[in-house]
Coordinates of C-alpha atoms in Angstrom, one line a residue:
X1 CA 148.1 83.1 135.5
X2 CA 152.2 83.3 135.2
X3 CA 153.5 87.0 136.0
X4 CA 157.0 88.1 137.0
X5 CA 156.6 87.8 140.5
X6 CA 159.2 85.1 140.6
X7 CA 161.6 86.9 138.3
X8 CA 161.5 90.0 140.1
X9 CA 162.9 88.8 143.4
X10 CA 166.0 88.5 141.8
X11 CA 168.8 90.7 140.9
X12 CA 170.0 91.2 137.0
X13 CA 168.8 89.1 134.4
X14 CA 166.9 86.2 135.5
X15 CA 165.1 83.4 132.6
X16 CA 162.8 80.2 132.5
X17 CA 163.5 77.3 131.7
X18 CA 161.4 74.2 130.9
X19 CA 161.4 70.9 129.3
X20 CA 159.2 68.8 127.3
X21 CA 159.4 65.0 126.4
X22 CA 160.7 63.2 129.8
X23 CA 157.5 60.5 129.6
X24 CA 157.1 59.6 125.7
X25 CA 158.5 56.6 124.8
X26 CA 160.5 58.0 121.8
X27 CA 162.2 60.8 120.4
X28 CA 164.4 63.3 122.4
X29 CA 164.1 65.3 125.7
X30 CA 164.1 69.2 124.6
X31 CA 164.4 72.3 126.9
X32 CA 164.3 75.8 126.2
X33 CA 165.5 79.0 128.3
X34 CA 163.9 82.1 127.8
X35 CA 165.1 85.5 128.8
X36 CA 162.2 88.6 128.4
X37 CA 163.1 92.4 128.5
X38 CA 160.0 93.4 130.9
X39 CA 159.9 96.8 130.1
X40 CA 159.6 96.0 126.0
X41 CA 157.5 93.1 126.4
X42 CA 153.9 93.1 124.4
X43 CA 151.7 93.3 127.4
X44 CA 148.9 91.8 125.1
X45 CA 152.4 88.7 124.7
X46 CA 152.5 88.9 128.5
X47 CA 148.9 88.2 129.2
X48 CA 148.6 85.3 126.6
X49 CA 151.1 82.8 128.6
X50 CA 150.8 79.9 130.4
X51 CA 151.5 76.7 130.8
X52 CA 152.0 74.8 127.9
X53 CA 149.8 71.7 128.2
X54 CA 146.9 74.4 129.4
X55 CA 147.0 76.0 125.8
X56 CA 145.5 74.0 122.4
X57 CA 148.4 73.5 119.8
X58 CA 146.9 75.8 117.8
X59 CA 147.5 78.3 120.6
X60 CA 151.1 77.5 121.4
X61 CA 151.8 77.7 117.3
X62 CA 150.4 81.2 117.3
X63 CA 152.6 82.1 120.2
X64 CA 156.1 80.7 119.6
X65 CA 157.2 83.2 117.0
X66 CA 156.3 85.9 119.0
X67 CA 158.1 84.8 122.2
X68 CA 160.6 84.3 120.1
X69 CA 160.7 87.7 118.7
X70 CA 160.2 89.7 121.7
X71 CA 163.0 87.6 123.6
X72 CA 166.5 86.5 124.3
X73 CA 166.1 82.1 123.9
X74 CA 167.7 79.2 123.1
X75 CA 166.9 75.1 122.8
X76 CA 168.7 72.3 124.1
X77 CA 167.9 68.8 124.3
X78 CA 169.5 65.0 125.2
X79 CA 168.9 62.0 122.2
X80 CA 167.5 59.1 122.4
X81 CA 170.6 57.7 122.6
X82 CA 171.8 59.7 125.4
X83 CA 168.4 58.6 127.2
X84 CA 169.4 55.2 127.4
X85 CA 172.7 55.9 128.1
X86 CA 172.1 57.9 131.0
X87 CA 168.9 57.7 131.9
X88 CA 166.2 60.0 131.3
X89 CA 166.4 62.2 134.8
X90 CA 170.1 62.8 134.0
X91 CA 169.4 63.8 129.9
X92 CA 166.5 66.2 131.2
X93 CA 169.3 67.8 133.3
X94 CA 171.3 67.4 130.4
X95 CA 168.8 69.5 127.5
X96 CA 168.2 72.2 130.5
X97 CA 172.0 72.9 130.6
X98 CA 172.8 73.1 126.9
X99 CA 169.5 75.5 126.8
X100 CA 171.5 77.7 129.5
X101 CA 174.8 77.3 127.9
X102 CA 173.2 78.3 124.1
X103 CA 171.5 81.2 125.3
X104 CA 173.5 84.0 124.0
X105 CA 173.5 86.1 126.7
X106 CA 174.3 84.6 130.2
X107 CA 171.6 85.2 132.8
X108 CA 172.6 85.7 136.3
X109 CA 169.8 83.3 137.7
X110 CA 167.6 80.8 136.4
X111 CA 164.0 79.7 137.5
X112 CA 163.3 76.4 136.8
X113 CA 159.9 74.4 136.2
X114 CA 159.8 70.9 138.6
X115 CA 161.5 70.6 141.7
X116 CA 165.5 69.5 140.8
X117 CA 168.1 71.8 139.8
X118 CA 170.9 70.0 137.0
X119 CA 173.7 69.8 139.2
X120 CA 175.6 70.7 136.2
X121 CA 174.5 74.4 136.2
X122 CA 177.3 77.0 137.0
X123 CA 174.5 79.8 137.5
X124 CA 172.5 80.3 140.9
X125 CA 169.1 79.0 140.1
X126 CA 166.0 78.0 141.7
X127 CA 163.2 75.1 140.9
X128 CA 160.0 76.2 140.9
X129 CA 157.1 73.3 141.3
X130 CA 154.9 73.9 138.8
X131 CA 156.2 77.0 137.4
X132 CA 155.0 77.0 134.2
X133 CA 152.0 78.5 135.6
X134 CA 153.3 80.6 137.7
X135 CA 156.3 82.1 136.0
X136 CA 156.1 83.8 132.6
X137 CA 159.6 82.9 131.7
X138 CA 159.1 79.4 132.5
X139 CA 156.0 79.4 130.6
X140 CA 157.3 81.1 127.4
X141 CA 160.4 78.4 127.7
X142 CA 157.7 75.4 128.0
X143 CA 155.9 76.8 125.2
X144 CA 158.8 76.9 123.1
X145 CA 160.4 73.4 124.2
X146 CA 156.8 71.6 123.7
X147 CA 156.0 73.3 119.8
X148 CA 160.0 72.6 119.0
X149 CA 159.4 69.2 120.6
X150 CA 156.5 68.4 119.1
X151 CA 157.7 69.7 115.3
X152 CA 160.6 67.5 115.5
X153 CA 158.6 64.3 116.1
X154 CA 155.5 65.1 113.2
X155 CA 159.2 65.0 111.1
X156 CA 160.1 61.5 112.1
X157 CA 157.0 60.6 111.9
X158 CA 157.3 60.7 108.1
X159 CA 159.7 58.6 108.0
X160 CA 158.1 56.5 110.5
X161 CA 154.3 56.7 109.8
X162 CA 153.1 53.4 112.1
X163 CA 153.1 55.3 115.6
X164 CA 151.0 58.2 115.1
X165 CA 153.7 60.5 116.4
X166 CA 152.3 63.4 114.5
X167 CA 149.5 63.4 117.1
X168 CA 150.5 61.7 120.0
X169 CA 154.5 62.8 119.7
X170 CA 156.3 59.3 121.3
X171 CA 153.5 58.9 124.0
X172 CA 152.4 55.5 124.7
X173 CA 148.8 56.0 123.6
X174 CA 146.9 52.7 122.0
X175 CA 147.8 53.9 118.3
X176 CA 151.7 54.0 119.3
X177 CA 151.1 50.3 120.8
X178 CA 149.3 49.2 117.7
X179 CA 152.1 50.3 115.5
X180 CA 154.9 48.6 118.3
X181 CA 152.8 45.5 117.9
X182 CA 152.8 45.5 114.2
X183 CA 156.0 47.0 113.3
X184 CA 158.4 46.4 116.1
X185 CA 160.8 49.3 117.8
X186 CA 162.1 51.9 115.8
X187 CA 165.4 53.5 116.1
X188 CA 163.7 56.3 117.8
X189 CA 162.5 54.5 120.4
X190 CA 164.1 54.5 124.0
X191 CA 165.1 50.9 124.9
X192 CA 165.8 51.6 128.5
X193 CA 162.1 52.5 128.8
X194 CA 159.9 49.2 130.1
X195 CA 157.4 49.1 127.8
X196 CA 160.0 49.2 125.0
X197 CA 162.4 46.5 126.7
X198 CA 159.2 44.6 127.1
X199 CA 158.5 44.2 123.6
X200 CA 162.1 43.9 122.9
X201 CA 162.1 41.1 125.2
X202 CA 165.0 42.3 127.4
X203 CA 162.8 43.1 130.8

């Protein structure tokens, strides 16, 4: 289970930071960067975290407003737009940045879930391999990017009810390909993805 092992070999005030969306084949790439206060952190909070594809959605829901009251956090992400631009490494750099850079206090080091560091980053920071498990920072800030994430898609999928995004949030899962098959790509789609320029006929 994530402690603050990782946070505590460093100096000053140290955050997570996480992303959700790189592989779905629409919608943005969000990131989040969270900051906790150890010594007023809910150590019932504390014990409850992990990674966030380990916890039900139920779970995460029940958790988010209480990571987000008992710390310093902020959200970033890169568009679909910015995606195809730049590809989807460089916009996952590019939500894990403007997470740092909206956090309103500036950490002096950053962990970081996966094994790249966003070159753009002006803070020493570190990437941690699968750190959402191991880090509770990390873990609150996957929490967070996955439930914002995942919110933000069951919106356009009102306006955009043929994918199943509610459930499957832009994954390429058999009901997203039924509703590509039968309605064609959306504007929320990411066209510099294969499967996308495959059925857009630009391979």
């Amino acid at each position: 289970m994530p402690d603050f092992s990782l946070e505590n070999q460093h100096p000053g005030l140290v955050c997570g930071v996480d992303e959700a969306g790189r592989g779905p084949w629409a919608g943005p790439v969000t990131a989040a960067c969270v900051l906790f206060n150890q010594e007023t952190l809910s150590p019932d909070l504390a014990q409850a975290l992990n990674d966030s594809k380990k916890l039900s959605p139920k779970k995460r829901e029940s958790l988010i407003d209480r990571i987000k009251a008992e710390s310093i956090w902020a959200v970033g992400e890169a568009s679909v737009e910015e995606i195809d631009t730049i590809n989807i490494l460089q916009a996952t750099y590019l939500a894990m940045t403007r997470a740092v850079e909206n956090l309103p206090q500036k950490p002096d080091f950053i962990l970081i879930d996966g094994n790249k560091i966003p070159p753009a980053l002006d803070i020493p920071a570190q990437a941690i391999v699968k750190g959402d498990g191991l880090s509770c920072s990390i873990a609150a800030a996957s929490i967070i990017a996955k439930v914002t994430r995942d919110r933000q898609m069951a919106e356009l999928a009102k306006e955009h009810p043929h994918y199943g995004w509610g459930k499957n949030a832009g994954y390429g899962v058999k009901l997203h390909q039924a509703g590509l098959a039968r309605h064609g790509v959306s504007p929320h789609h990411r066209k510099s993805f294969k499967p996308i320029k495959k059925i857009m006929g630009i391979e």
